[in-house]
Tab-separated table of C-alpha atoms and ligand atoms in Angstrom:
chain	number	residue	atom	x	y	z
A	11	MET	CA	-54.975	-25.425	54.526
A	12	THR	CA	-51.578	-23.463	54.912
A	13	LYS	CA	-52.359	-19.844	56.258
A	14	GLN	CA	-50.759	-17.062	54.483
A	15	ASN	CA	-50.292	-14.011	56.244
A	16	THR	CA	-48.803	-10.829	54.423
A	17	ILE	CA	-46.217	-9.085	56.170
A	18	ILE	CA	-46.589	-5.435	56.266
A	19	THR	CA	-43.712	-3.372	58.099
A	20	LYS	CA	-44.690	0.200	56.974
A	21	LEU	CA	-47.801	1.895	55.599
A	22	LEU	CA	-47.572	5.023	53.441
A	23	ILE	CA	-51.036	6.889	53.146
A	24	ASN	CA	-51.600	9.580	50.618
A	25	GLU	CA	-53.444	12.431	52.660
A	26	LYS	CA	-56.056	12.466	49.712
A	27	VAL	CA	-57.120	9.053	50.852
A	28	LEU	CA	-56.705	9.280	54.595
A	29	HIS	CA	-60.298	9.169	55.459
A	30	SER	CA	-61.485	6.578	53.062
A	31	PRO	CA	-63.368	3.624	54.782
A	32	LEU	CA	-61.013	1.336	52.881
A	33	THR	CA	-58.005	3.015	54.158
A	34	LYS	CA	-59.461	2.969	57.695
A	35	ARG	CA	-60.127	-0.833	57.349
A	36	ILE	CA	-56.477	-1.424	56.530
A	37	GLN	CA	-55.182	0.719	59.245
A	38	SER	CA	-57.302	-1.209	61.817
A	39	LYS	CA	-55.565	-4.250	60.684
A	40	LEU	CA	-52.165	-2.960	61.272
A	41	PRO	CA	-52.380	-0.985	64.396
A	42	SER	CA	-48.733	-1.175	65.464
A	43	VAL	CA	-47.120	-0.808	61.984
A	44	GLU	CA	-45.083	2.352	61.482
A	45	THR	CA	-47.361	4.892	59.193
A	46	ILE	CA	-46.420	7.704	57.223
A	47	VAL	CA	-48.980	10.291	55.975
A	48	PHE	CA	-47.854	12.191	53.021
A	49	GLN	CA	-49.142	14.835	50.651
A	50	GLU	CA	-49.516	13.998	47.042
A	51	ASN	CA	-46.437	16.133	45.661
A	52	ASP	CA	-44.274	14.317	48.094
A	53	MET	CA	-45.421	10.889	46.867
A	54	LYS	CA	-42.329	10.046	44.834
A	55	LYS	CA	-39.762	11.080	47.643
A	56	THR	CA	-41.800	9.306	50.295
A	57	LEU	CA	-41.774	5.973	48.214
A	58	GLN	CA	-38.078	6.275	47.208
A	59	THR	CA	-37.107	6.689	51.166
A	60	ASN	CA	-39.469	3.905	52.269
A	61	ASP	CA	-39.639	1.448	49.094
A	62	GLY	CA	-39.602	-2.222	50.047
A	63	PRO	CA	-41.512	-5.424	49.619
A	64	THR	CA	-42.912	-5.200	53.325
A	65	THR	CA	-44.172	-1.608	52.540
A	66	LEU	CA	-47.779	-0.920	51.722
A	67	LEU	CA	-48.857	2.295	49.767
A	68	LEU	CA	-52.356	3.726	49.970
A	69	THR	CA	-52.999	6.127	47.476
A	70	ASN	CA	-55.958	7.111	44.914
A	71	LEU	CA	-56.577	5.648	41.433
A	72	LYS	CA	-54.787	7.858	38.937
A	73	GLY	CA	-56.778	7.108	35.343
A	74	GLN	CA	-59.931	5.107	34.559
A	75	PRO	CA	-60.999	2.341	36.772
A	76	ILE	CA	-61.746	-0.110	34.059
A	77	ILE	CA	-59.271	-0.262	31.128
A	78	MET	CA	-58.699	-2.953	28.268
A	79	CYS	CA	-56.213	-5.832	29.126
A	80	PRO	CA	-52.986	-4.388	27.701
A	81	GLY	CA	-52.886	-7.877	25.528
A	82	THR	CA	-51.150	-7.229	22.247
A	83	THR	CA	-51.682	-6.161	18.558
A	84	LYS	CA	-51.812	-8.555	15.513
A	85	TYR	CA	-52.468	-11.776	17.733
A	86	HIS	CA	-55.839	-12.850	19.033
A	87	CYS	CA	-57.049	-10.943	22.189
A	88	CYS	CA	-60.115	-11.581	23.876
A	89	ASN	CA	-60.920	-8.073	24.849
A	90	TYR	CA	-60.709	-8.740	28.567
A	91	ARG	CA	-60.991	-5.707	30.896
A	92	ILE	CA	-59.050	-4.887	33.807
A	93	LEU	CA	-60.560	-3.176	37.315
A	94	ASN	CA	-57.336	-1.530	38.548
A	95	ILE	CA	-57.254	-2.117	42.215
A	96	GLY	CA	-53.425	-1.592	42.734
A	97	HIS	CA	-50.002	-2.404	41.769
A	98	ASN	CA	-47.063	-4.903	42.391
A	99	CYS	CA	-46.756	-8.403	43.467
A	100	THR	CA	-44.241	-9.723	46.106
A	101	PHE	CA	-44.259	-13.246	44.883
A	102	ASN	CA	-41.482	-12.344	42.534
A	103	CYS	CA	-41.776	-14.984	39.927
A	104	THR	CA	-38.861	-14.928	37.920
A	105	TYR	CA	-40.549	-14.408	34.451
A	106	CYS	CA	-43.005	-11.696	35.856
A	107	ILE	CA	-42.705	-8.461	33.756
A	108	LEU	CA	-43.901	-6.518	36.377
A	109	GLN	CA	-40.753	-6.181	38.159
A	110	ASP	CA	-39.384	-4.766	34.861
A	111	TYR	CA	-42.397	-2.160	34.490
A	112	LEU	CA	-42.922	-1.158	38.250
A	113	LYS	CA	-39.565	0.162	39.457
A	114	THR	CA	-40.715	-0.007	42.921
A	115	LYS	CA	-41.023	-3.074	45.250
A	116	SER	CA	-43.787	-1.609	47.464
A	117	LEU	CA	-47.218	-2.747	47.086
A	118	SER	CA	-49.902	-0.445	46.427
A	119	VAL	CA	-53.733	-0.026	46.848
A	120	PHE	CA	-56.156	2.257	45.265
A	121	THR	CA	-58.116	2.920	48.392
A	122	ASP	CA	-60.825	4.714	46.686
A	123	ILE	CA	-61.765	2.034	44.383
A	124	PRO	CA	-64.947	1.383	46.596
A	125	GLU	CA	-66.011	4.811	46.127
A	126	TYR	CA	-65.890	4.559	42.380
A	127	MET	CA	-68.575	1.784	42.725
A	128	GLN	CA	-70.774	3.858	45.087
A	129	LYS	CA	-70.491	7.027	42.752
A	130	ASN	CA	-71.812	4.849	39.632
A	131	ILE	CA	-68.415	5.407	37.746
A	132	ILE	CA	-68.255	1.761	37.148
A	133	GLU	CA	-71.671	1.727	35.519
A	134	LYS	CA	-70.351	4.386	33.189
A	135	ASN	CA	-68.167	1.609	32.107
A	136	ILE	CA	-70.370	-1.126	31.686
A	137	SER	CA	-73.454	-1.033	29.907
A	138	ALA	CA	-76.593	-3.359	30.853
A	139	GLU	CA	-76.851	-4.657	27.272
A	140	SER	CA	-73.320	-6.039	27.016
A	141	LEU	CA	-71.195	-8.767	28.386
A	142	TYR	CA	-67.914	-8.197	30.300
A	143	ARG	CA	-65.008	-10.159	31.673
A	144	ILE	CA	-63.545	-8.130	34.202
A	145	GLY	CA	-60.346	-9.296	36.143
A	146	THR	CA	-58.262	-7.334	39.010
A	147	GLY	CA	-55.285	-9.574	38.701
A	148	GLU	CA	-53.345	-7.739	35.857
A	149	PHE	CA	-51.159	-5.115	37.599
A	150	THR	CA	-50.976	-6.985	40.985
A	151	ASP	CA	-52.209	-10.394	42.572
A	152	SER	CA	-55.816	-9.962	43.077
A	153	LEU	CA	-55.773	-11.709	46.547
A	154	ILE	CA	-52.247	-11.236	47.657
A	155	ILE	CA	-52.988	-8.796	50.677
A	156	ASP	CA	-57.085	-9.480	50.635
A	157	ASP	CA	-56.214	-10.702	54.351
A	158	ILE	CA	-55.577	-7.304	55.026
A	159	THR	CA	-57.777	-5.298	52.558
A	160	GLU	CA	-60.815	-7.469	52.493
A	161	LEU	CA	-61.383	-5.695	49.181
A	162	SER	CA	-62.915	-9.049	47.599
A	163	SER	CA	-65.936	-8.418	49.721
A	164	ASP	CA	-66.649	-5.003	48.233
A	165	LEU	CA	-66.180	-6.212	44.754
A	166	VAL	CA	-68.238	-9.494	45.194
A	167	ASN	CA	-70.990	-7.618	46.966
A	168	PHE	CA	-70.988	-5.063	44.063
A	169	PHE	CA	-70.705	-7.067	41.202
A	170	ARG	CA	-73.155	-9.765	42.233
A	171	ASP	CA	-75.945	-7.403	41.069
A	172	TYR	CA	-74.268	-7.163	37.530
A	173	PRO	CA	-74.845	-10.808	36.158
A	174	ASN	CA	-73.652	-9.360	32.784
A	175	VAL	CA	-70.338	-9.069	34.362
A	176	LEU	CA	-67.867	-11.819	34.917
A	177	LEU	CA	-65.562	-10.765	37.795
A	178	GLU	CA	-62.219	-12.526	37.802
A	179	PHE	CA	-59.981	-12.549	40.961
A	180	LYS	CA	-56.435	-14.130	39.364
A	181	THR	CA	-54.311	-15.115	41.967
A	182	LYS	CA	-51.171	-17.516	43.269
A	183	SER	CA	-52.169	-16.845	46.835
A	184	LEU	CA	-54.005	-18.771	49.563
A	185	ASN	CA	-55.762	-15.631	50.636
A	186	ILE	CA	-59.669	-16.910	50.347
A	187	ASP	CA	-60.851	-16.233	53.868
A	188	THR	CA	-62.744	-13.240	53.117
A	189	LEU	CA	-64.389	-15.069	49.838
A	190	LEU	CA	-65.090	-17.733	52.218
A	191	LYS	CA	-67.197	-15.459	54.529
A	192	LEU	CA	-69.264	-14.270	51.434
A	193	LYS	CA	-72.148	-16.191	49.721
A	194	PRO	CA	-70.780	-17.245	46.513
A	195	ALA	CA	-72.362	-15.691	43.069
A	196	SER	CA	-72.181	-17.583	39.759
A	197	ASN	CA	-70.693	-14.428	38.051
A	198	ILE	CA	-67.548	-14.380	40.520
A	199	ILE	CA	-64.706	-16.381	39.360
A	200	VAL	CA	-61.680	-17.220	41.564
A	201	ALA	CA	-58.802	-18.381	39.327
A	202	TRP	CA	-55.436	-19.620	39.890
A	203	SER	CA	-52.087	-19.145	37.945
A	204	VAL	CA	-50.673	-22.557	38.154
A	205	ASN	CA	-47.665	-24.350	36.193
A	206	SER	CA	-45.661	-27.593	36.421
A	207	SER	CA	-44.256	-28.544	40.081
A	208	LEU	CA	-40.747	-27.807	38.693
A	209	ILE	CA	-41.507	-24.443	37.534
A	210	SER	CA	-43.453	-23.557	40.780
A	211	ASN	CA	-40.672	-24.699	42.853
A	212	ILE	CA	-37.836	-23.006	41.065
A	213	ILE	CA	-39.365	-20.122	39.138
A	214	GLU	CA	-42.453	-19.207	41.428
A	215	SER	CA	-40.719	-20.099	44.825
A	216	ASP	CA	-41.874	-17.002	46.873
A	217	SER	CA	-45.482	-18.097	46.157
A	218	PRO	CA	-47.511	-20.940	47.436
A	219	SER	CA	-46.958	-24.401	46.057
A	220	LEU	CA	-48.800	-25.716	43.101
A	221	ASP	CA	-50.635	-28.397	45.532
A	222	GLU	CA	-51.263	-25.428	48.121
A	223	ARG	CA	-52.997	-23.473	45.322
A	224	LEU	CA	-54.940	-26.337	44.173
A	225	GLU	CA	-55.924	-27.104	47.948
A	226	ALA	CA	-57.214	-23.448	47.901
A	227	ALA	CA	-59.066	-23.597	44.748
A	228	LYS	CA	-60.661	-27.142	46.093
A	229	ILE	CA	-62.164	-25.157	49.047
A	230	ILE	CA	-63.351	-22.233	46.968
A	231	ALA	CA	-65.127	-24.585	44.551
A	232	LYS	CA	-66.458	-26.388	47.557
A	233	HIS	CA	-67.899	-23.186	49.023
A	234	GLY	CA	-69.743	-22.708	45.896
A	235	TYR	CA	-67.578	-20.456	43.496
A	236	ASP	CA	-66.524	-21.180	39.981
A	237	VAL	CA	-62.780	-21.359	39.308
A	238	ALA	CA	-60.499	-21.044	36.557
A	239	ILE	CA	-57.006	-22.163	35.769
A	240	HIS	CA	-54.398	-19.971	33.911
A	241	PHE	CA	-51.339	-22.020	32.650
A	242	ASP	CA	-49.370	-18.898	31.883
A	243	PRO	CA	-46.605	-18.673	30.997
A	244	MET	CA	-45.903	-22.269	30.097
A	245	ILE	CA	-42.191	-23.195	29.900
A	246	LEU	CA	-41.060	-25.404	27.192
A	247	TYR	CA	-37.904	-27.038	28.930
A	248	GLU	CA	-36.934	-30.611	28.345
A	249	ASN	CA	-39.748	-33.057	28.813
A	250	TYR	CA	-42.255	-30.129	29.891
A	251	PHE	CA	-45.185	-32.219	29.006
A	252	ASP	CA	-44.749	-35.054	31.661
A	253	ASP	CA	-44.777	-32.182	34.027
A	254	TYR	CA	-47.900	-30.410	32.692
A	255	GLN	CA	-49.764	-33.496	32.456
A	256	VAL	CA	-49.146	-34.280	36.287
A	257	THR	CA	-50.476	-30.729	37.024
A	258	ILE	CA	-53.491	-31.195	34.973
A	259	GLN	CA	-54.249	-34.470	36.566
A	260	LYS	CA	-54.005	-32.892	40.117
A	261	ILE	CA	-56.278	-29.932	38.986
A	262	TYR	CA	-59.178	-32.623	38.036
A	263	LYS	CA	-58.277	-34.664	41.403
A	264	ALA	CA	-58.794	-31.444	43.208
A	265	ILE	CA	-61.536	-29.552	41.615
A	266	PRO	CA	-64.898	-31.197	40.016
A	267	LYS	CA	-64.829	-30.506	36.319
A	268	GLU	CA	-68.196	-28.891	36.392
A	269	LYS	CA	-66.758	-25.834	38.558
A	270	ILE	CA	-64.052	-25.052	36.135
A	271	ARG	CA	-65.333	-22.345	34.158
A	272	TRP	CA	-62.352	-21.765	31.941
A	273	ILE	CA	-58.876	-22.674	31.232
A	274	SER	CA	-56.435	-20.197	29.645
A	275	ILE	CA	-52.795	-21.244	28.218
A	276	GLY	CA	-50.058	-19.030	27.009
A	277	THR	CA	-46.476	-20.157	26.275
A	278	LEU	CA	-43.528	-18.088	27.578
A	279	ARG	CA	-43.118	-14.775	25.881
A	280	PHE	CA	-41.325	-11.427	26.527
A	281	THR	CA	-40.934	-8.047	25.054
A	282	LYS	CA	-37.701	-6.875	23.085
A	283	GLY	CA	-36.778	-4.735	25.611
A	284	LEU	CA	-36.491	-7.385	28.189
A	285	LYS	CA	-34.503	-9.843	25.958
A	286	SER	CA	-31.008	-8.954	27.308
A	287	THR	CA	-32.066	-9.536	30.868
A	288	PHE	CA	-34.642	-11.966	30.441
A	289	LEU	CA	-32.679	-15.109	29.400
A	290	LYS	CA	-30.356	-14.569	32.182
A	291	LYS	CA	-33.011	-15.031	34.798
A	292	SER	CA	-33.121	-18.752	34.657
A	293	PRO	CA	-31.471	-21.420	32.637
A	294	LEU	CA	-35.168	-23.066	32.118
A	295	PHE	CA	-35.658	-20.032	29.776
A	296	ILE	CA	-32.641	-20.685	27.684
A	297	ASP	CA	-34.304	-21.827	24.157
A	298	GLU	CA	-34.844	-20.635	20.804
A	299	PHE	CA	-36.727	-17.617	20.683
A	300	ILE	CA	-38.392	-15.621	17.563
A	301	LEU	CA	-39.400	-12.137	17.506
A	302	ALA	CA	-43.099	-12.185	16.552
A	303	ASP	CA	-45.155	-9.538	14.610
A	304	ASP	CA	-46.101	-7.986	18.077
A	305	GLN	CA	-42.450	-7.512	19.046
A	306	LYS	CA	-42.619	-10.200	21.600
A	307	PHE	CA	-40.250	-12.900	21.673
A	308	ARG	CA	-42.082	-16.353	21.515
A	309	TYR	CA	-40.916	-19.962	21.169
A	310	LEU	CA	-40.971	-21.175	17.492
A	311	ARG	CA	-44.638	-21.669	16.208
A	312	PHE	CA	-44.298	-25.350	15.979
A	313	ARG	CA	-43.209	-25.883	19.406
A	314	ARG	CA	-46.205	-23.902	20.678
A	315	GLU	CA	-48.673	-25.697	18.635
A	316	LYS	CA	-47.186	-29.145	19.733
A	317	ALA	CA	-47.504	-27.931	23.459
A	318	TYR	CA	-51.202	-26.456	23.316
A	319	LYS	CA	-52.407	-29.437	21.171
A	320	GLU	CA	-50.909	-31.794	24.138
A	321	MET	CA	-52.488	-29.849	26.778
A	322	VAL	CA	-55.643	-29.539	25.122
A	323	LYS	CA	-56.073	-33.164	24.403
A	324	GLU	CA	-54.730	-34.153	27.900
A	325	ILE	CA	-57.513	-31.706	29.481
A	326	ARG	CA	-60.077	-32.858	27.339
A	327	ASN	CA	-59.303	-36.279	28.606
A	328	HIS	CA	-60.642	-35.152	31.965
A	329	ASN	CA	-63.501	-33.111	30.674
A	330	PRO	CA	-64.247	-33.437	26.712
A	331	ASN	CA	-66.451	-30.068	27.336
A	332	GLN	CA	-63.678	-28.002	29.014
A	333	PHE	CA	-63.893	-24.389	27.731
A	334	ILE	CA	-59.976	-23.510	26.768
A	335	TYR	CA	-58.623	-20.625	25.046
A	336	LEU	CA	-55.032	-19.329	24.029
A	337	CYS	CA	-53.883	-16.053	25.479
A	338	MET	CA	-52.214	-13.624	22.926
A	339	GLU	CA	-51.749	-16.465	20.261
A	340	SER	CA	-51.712	-15.828	16.241
A	341	ALA	CA	-54.704	-16.920	14.132
A	342	THR	CA	-52.399	-19.339	12.337
A	343	VAL	CA	-51.898	-21.146	15.944
A	344	TRP	CA	-55.586	-21.013	16.591
A	345	LYS	CA	-56.367	-22.640	13.296
A	346	ASN	CA	-53.709	-25.378	13.715
A	347	VAL	CA	-54.654	-26.126	17.097
A	348	PHE	CA	-58.539	-25.757	17.411
A	349	GLY	CA	-59.400	-25.714	13.442
A	350	PHE	CA	-60.743	-22.164	13.784
A	351	ASN	CA	-59.800	-18.609	14.242
A	352	PHE	CA	-61.355	-15.181	14.452
A	353	LYS	CA	-61.730	-12.394	11.923
A	354	ASP	CA	-61.129	-10.071	14.848
A	355	ASN	CA	-60.988	-9.450	18.604
A	356	GLU	CA	-64.699	-9.020	19.017
A	357	GLU	CA	-65.293	-12.331	17.235
A	358	PHE	CA	-63.074	-13.855	19.901
A	359	GLU	CA	-64.942	-11.879	22.579
A	360	ASN	CA	-68.146	-13.055	21.321
A	361	TRP	CA	-67.416	-16.573	20.955
A	362	PHE	CA	-65.582	-16.548	24.649
A	363	ASN	CA	-68.761	-15.021	26.060
A	364	GLU	CA	-71.097	-17.566	24.657
A	365	LYS	CA	-69.041	-20.346	26.077
A	366	VAL	CA	-68.671	-18.602	29.768
A	367	PHE	CA	-71.845	-16.577	30.414
A	368	THR	CA	-73.080	-20.056	31.519
A	369	HIS	CA	-75.167	-18.437	34.542
A	370	LEU	CA	-77.354	-16.314	32.331
B	430	SF4	S1	-55.929	-13.009	25.262
B	430	SF4	FE1	-54.871	-12.634	26.954
B	430	SF4	S2	-53.693	-10.694	26.873
B	430	SF4	FE2	-55.490	-10.901	25.442
B	430	SF4	S3	-57.052	-9.647	26.064
B	430	SF4	FE3	-57.339	-11.885	26.714
B	430	SF4	S4	-56.271	-12.281	28.630
B	430	SF4	FE4	-55.565	-10.040	27.843
């Protein structure tokens, strides 16, 4: 499999985390990289002066380690939770809204996260009586610099003792070496965001290709982890389904169907604030969009429903029992695609958990 080595040319370290074990581990992997240690008050200035896609900022987490997925209002959301391990991603997918929200290019890692686990802070957020799906790939790619941080080893070894938690690493990367050194656990899911080859090659061109991602998923599944697949965002360009059908066929050729714990589908959507810039990003985005109730622009509902029905049908051709969910979709769309919907997000979450906590 192709190796993916993260290029870091500058290390910025907040003095507050200078002595944290994870900071030390990262420094040991980057012995010859220019390193700047700064005081908390100088963070903004230091970052402005040294910002760049090969700059890595090590700092402490501000705020809660586990938060609810930002998701949306008025539409169905599955109450996914986010473990905040860092910010930013250098894959620069053209549709990615991170670039619009995070006004910096540098990657950042909160190197005090492992301490949150030791200090039982994580336990304050998760009660033994409940089930949780927690992911680390919302504000960054979960594994984009795991070849340097090896943070996945801390997380897997911590959460393997919490079967009531499904921990998901969501990635486009090929950085699976650390995970391959560990004993898999049935509550640890490694997920890839995928798309049609056309979109992967044009819109996601800085990230590993679709075939490379599926090769990595195949190796991870063979090693014993369950995987998940995210078609998000699906882009409804002309004859889109011919290409997505090929992607689905490639997935089931690469990964045994019983190893795919869930598949999510979400069509392209973007916030009102991004409209003026978003459609100029690629001719593939040019289409008819409607401003939905949650103030996000979406494709017209009938087109979304058609796309979801096509995808569900094709996926079920490969595995009639495949668990599939729609991300941030309306109750009407759920009803028209699956024949049911949910009275609230809690009902969605409980239905979801019933389907995926198969290891309990
Ligand atoms: S449906 Fe999607 S956006 Fe909503 S909580 Fe779940 S993962 Fe997050």
